[in-house]
């Protein structure tokens, strides 16, 4: 059942109840008693008057009263249908109901509901007379339809409920109405940045649900404003439901039963919350003997009602199940809104949609902070403005921090503001710390807590690879932290909110407030200096991360740090990762073993040799000695059983230790730029230009191959391992063919291979990039490459037609994922099936109308095509951005990036063609609706041409068709300047 349409305005109801009745039947009896009871209870009731029933139509006063009433009660008496004015009232009431603006209760007073529903008995006689007067036209049929709809609604039957006792009957009605009108909005003190977030959640609620119950999730980190948003959404919705309840769950007392919590205490708390929920929904006090009994009582009552229920601060699926029993406990049309820090809860409960609350932007942050610090939105205290940015930057858009610090600094002097900001850099505010720490305390085990505390030591992003090297199970444990809203996992790495990082660092500081050597982790330059140089305790230190430069210092990540006595100050028993770039030490002497070291990176260092075999580094998995100009030979790898990644990128290496032969068969080795290298073991892959056409056997477990500057390589004739996922070829100037590539290969990047003529694409390929392959004649395999999502063709001959390739890929593509093409379009080539809009460079936005549904065509994707001009520079970075919006809400973002290297004369533009599946963002854009493509203000690269089209598949023959969308208008920069 779809959620009813939701108006954008908040209703201030003029009346609680509109009372519709047949005056001659009940005015002086039942209706009069009911009206008096409603008024005595404080329920604002409009009782229509015969004086308002004059002429052919309802008086404006009656129409306005119906539209401005929260509830309409219709007293169906025996002769109700004989009044055409009464029937017009019913018709008006049904229209309000269907617009989602009203609750309707039919009251059957000495009349059988079936007579109303079927228009039989007295109702049949009344309609026979109406048809004699008005004929069997639309007017009478609309009356009939309206009566049928109302009779099917939940209401009261005098004979069925109280066996004809009117006083008991009226008491029952009053009790129900009071339950509805007593529902009041939640107090929402902060509305900064709230409106568009509320609208976004409302849009999610408008979708269909498979079982008639709509369940929406709101999640985000602590203090981000989930509760505030849920209250605002509740205030917009509760008037449309028969029952509504906003229930805040106390997670400190209601937890999982397997976390060491007293089971009896947990059960008691659940029963208490069940009673609270029952009281709020039905205004009844009940005794609950057990949780299961409470579930059944709740289920029996809820299934008969259309309810709105908000469960705020949900932490576990069991909390929901033990309170309510499940989705099937609720009646059709009900809506459930859940808020949580635990994103995994939504996966377990299979919510229909979920919304992640984001931090406030800078302007919103200034408004919210000023509201609490100065008591107003406007920043009138200009002398404080210089301090405002520092405070707002510290809060990083977190509403909790902005409110807490704003209230704390209210009426304080500038000196106190400055002092507070300095203090916050080392000691977070207790109220903020306590709120954010709840998520950390709820982590499932100490191993994940340890990972989180490791991550907070880094000021910049951390890669998944680094987390693996630190000894964690990155795939599952990263997801646990993401689900807790403690970190963000993006393509650039792991990041987190600055106040979340401060919360974690404060946990570490609390291990030993005044002795850093007693802490498990160090990141402060001064603490690291004191501990390492002063040797003030090293036994407990597991990690050292120096993020900000100090004199002569720069990480464990100890970049540029100069230590006396080689490695003697480092914690050799506990250290897991060491990044020491520009290390001055020339050798690692024998005897300095690192028992738990997983990764060692020493770029641009003075290291000349390893005096200790790597077999003594028992846990060592990764060694990176790039750009070490003094390193002439590799370490002794014999016995290094766990080592699987080696890099000597750009070093002065001359000899590879013989022990490398066996290691090679199970490792990734990068020898790019090792120009002095004279000899390799017989299984090597990369040797910077020394490979001949007799290519060696590849290692069976190899995942990536990178060949740089292999100028003598003409043919790759070896059998590729099935484990191979990626191939990179750069500057292999004599390579002519790439034919028998492994079928499981996912990425193929080929740069500046000037002699390459033929490439055959494997079936599972996802990314292909061919750049400046000037003699390329043929690319085979498009007909099988159904998984391609990114294709770049630049600097290839004109016989390789960009538009033809796109057509070939689309014919075999699964068309269920985002696809992007990038390529140069010489002046003599156009995409024949794309008719570009000219003068795109002057447009900042263009509106399009999504086409209506076409019976014989299946709508698949939206195609957005842009052409960007290239400048005369031989080396340039192309960047353009756009976003897609509907009604001011962003539903998709596009970014085009390209690194142009060595332009040819004909390469004056670069074209991007993006195919976006309709499921990605068109859940909120329906057929016939308008959406807008808005270009970001980027003067580095202006869009030259733009076109938006729809991709269809013919339902009969399966052929693809691309149809242009209707362009409505464009808003140009010139127009905007003229308006200004």
Steps between C-alpha positions, in 0.01 A plus 500: 500500500648832398544773754234768436611825340657729756449871474799724555325735743451431869134505593360711779157337521208739553282216631572162651173348371258577221161344579286403198141379563139506374333767714147363484623162628741576787538874558309507829599151618821305436693769312417760762624271779816414305571867422459598867731219614767601250489864605502417872814292443674797341480369145442783252201386294325653201131405473350591165181700489197468278541870421822414316320251275343731251525518122657247270840468668653481846548836661864618507490488880422128493770424243761694701394332824542154347843583356620653828389215726733227618220239527171467317221303670206396285188394688325263262134491600209339310420803283853643471524418127177685421686830546710595198685752718601218732622302200699802380659519846600133477649563155701797632615298803618209282700741281675636810565148622656392172729802502631376833363799687238340721395207716143380438279309746158372388237460774217262417201614705216247469604411147681192376845585351422273204207724401739793479763300316260348244241781501219261587193539725421863576823600326388322185168681504673833552729443201207399283349842563836670433523321165151614410607860563863503379509197271758221511791731434835571663350694787299209642775249427753710694262501797467124480880453480557733794250313721661166413845627589391647835300190596817293455691719746548415864221658710227428755171315481252582778352150508829319454705676770268584793184312404310827455604680820565851375688634804754213485517544125585868536760423769673259259508765228632770735780271621614432143486863393692614808778255411537670165468866597734456799780421256709813488820594316840432654702802609778566250731772635740506208382544142827608336559296186198284580248578227669334204595197710137457603395528136748231403360256758144588394593411141624160616167441674306545178614169353312172486537224757450133429293439815319831545728602789761764422823475703761775467835521677696810603860442604813698573770561758421612853398865529433535127131586550316172439252557780436860397439393141269214609298740718461745213386222265262372769350847533432508129331158496319418821176679408444252216487194726245353738771433756849643534783465746855632535692267731858570611684182598749513786784287366684499832236270646364319196781306336576162353477205730839362404701800619515401865189698594273358769233313304223562748578872500493510120164320488352739755618800300347359182167448675514856635552637148219279367271658761617848398428425136156362586421803716601747230312321224183395681501698827464179697688361797562127457669226699754302297600163640769429241662656195321258268166587658573868444583434135170320442298772677675762287456303180126447557438871547745639242380289207164677507655847486686722261785615725804723487771379737846648544752288692787731581849372585447138397818296539407139431251310290382320814390828652256550215383138495445482876312825510276450200543146373588593142358683198199270483378644832389824332192582300505596134606860436710515816838672495798415718797733536810364671809697602830341591876529497510137388452485122504118506164507683334618179648209305373251756150653515490547120378859511350641181734801488757661725638850528845588634509832682798708392680780683395861456678717246702801611218752468254279688762440768547874548125548534456222755799600710397867496148407605638345820793734557327832426132406518438584134581380149655828388865547588475848645804486727752579231792501743443126554496409132871413486447243775186354347675321215741331739216367717289397202794326333566309822137383516522385135125531440392286799180653644562360849838671526369826356214510750707395803787740432265780396313474830827469694654811343186710526571825689872416528778740406729477199787387724285216629411404142869489404587301811218253436607441141858431609380261770278310255804415289620274780198432720156444343186626668355237737143519366616452141745226597236301692250513214748390234655227716174305507573362153851392601371328813253307285765344275467120503851403618837630615666424166273746317545753779875464453464566126298814569760630746773431245311696234448808718877540519512597131407852398455409135320215325614142552493244222344155530838353415659672798227364727569149371869551567418604853365152564126562480220333306426805293200378300279422798647730765495811282134431430430470873648847554307641201177353636570671834545829311850532644682508165431564132630259239565673168705421194782721629518308827361500852409834656302622800345809652753713686307481829471121472880498466534723805267272694722199421816687586354600834436130574871436437608797712291367787719187511762716670420866528850625589736226374485449119737206527224307677257546213440249220532753218684825432429767237596829666849616386599615847390176665684295237815705545495466880430127495749403230786725601443474874421125490208563736341159472447307178340171609138606446541699177346327199493784246679827432357739241648846451267697274620858538861607443734591784863590468682192370181289537232365274348132593486127573397638243819652665607687185827692533548413865865477605563253780834409653587135534313381192170330592566452870228741613219333304262256676619180333265268690170670413558715187283381208550768232798724438509771233826691526552701183831685455649292776868592556594155632725306261433148625285292731757319711479131578311436821233767456201282433143627490284215622163635380602731217265448203593789271823694453516801268818710467478719189790731406707367788876459544460128561781311327462148629310277738725339753222272614327237285126561463422152631541650849217743426247227574185691402642706215267518197596819313836668430519829308845652435414735215745770385777381730797624299762320708330160496689274257373155602186358652485352851528127557142372454565135581257373760276809482187289472242779542659756268284547190553860382833656405575837344835648401338767284761739354785375719863440400463123527764300312442149629205297628583245767488145366250403770246703306435216251254313721359817651423632151249226440264632769566875517439837336834655408552850360839573343392796291776753433783280629721600210819353645354153537712258300366158584173350621388155607351313208138566603501880512225704337611863524853612417466843344580431138710184521234244402527331163227340293572170675280585794558297819245285685266702720454419869179298554358732768587830336221759518654799318752545220665836432739534208673837472738593220546144375620624163608160366171329573306420183264215596368375832497128430500352850194345661343744740407376848127474571548717809598803291269800555686794347754580227679833457722557194693825469748596232535148354569662166554180296205301635269419208224269628305418815289199411478216751419698812355306795120487501479611865703815442317803643713797392726573202696826482724562196697827471734616222541160337558653160526176298195326644266392218259242643333452839251229594285580804422215743145426614517617864674831429359798693746781415696558182722798422693539175696824475729613217518167322549669166506188278201324652300333225253275678342444840336158514261354754245779546225246430592305817600784736170521687649621831678813374421811703790732411651545153766755406628540147735791436760561236398201288463508119182632340405152380415409862154657510397610847127499423507151345674362808234647728229335292677162515543515876139600563371206297666246733511694827284388790394867530459478877803701605647842435697514171736778389679550169780751450676575177628753253270597220689621194334780310369265232322261740169549675291260701235425241230412750564803720376840389685739724358823624733772377629789709515285811787712627266787586251292695523445874184286513274318259161349586364183341175312523515126557304339215164333563479124505495344155310173476735318266824634650671421831672801656858404599734792559557870467788600273681827571751605235741790534781632285777694673747717310872434529746784525824541312714372786651159437438398860174595664252383757139505388241543774127564478217429741123488488216392722150380424219646707126465532303769684826633643616162635820343374444146372824437311845654463728476198870582487717486190876482550762440237878533487600603151851403402659609172212630287491432132397776264157346431425439866324823577215361712442213738159334520337333799192281466339384826228238527315509833255214573154625585507307832794711620308823546168487319317358799423864574450612139198355328389493137405844377671684785763771461859477615790740462867454408700772675864566417730597783685829473840390372679749278781258426291311250168607353260251345490542124206274416237316705223253428276287721321198353312189605607147411223248429478135406230383261290244688446291186829486311738608782657779294629809679369844423620838617241776505576864584331650804300818475715799587294756688735792566855595580621754751807665358771688679438801276133506604593485866744789461236711323250433780755613755 
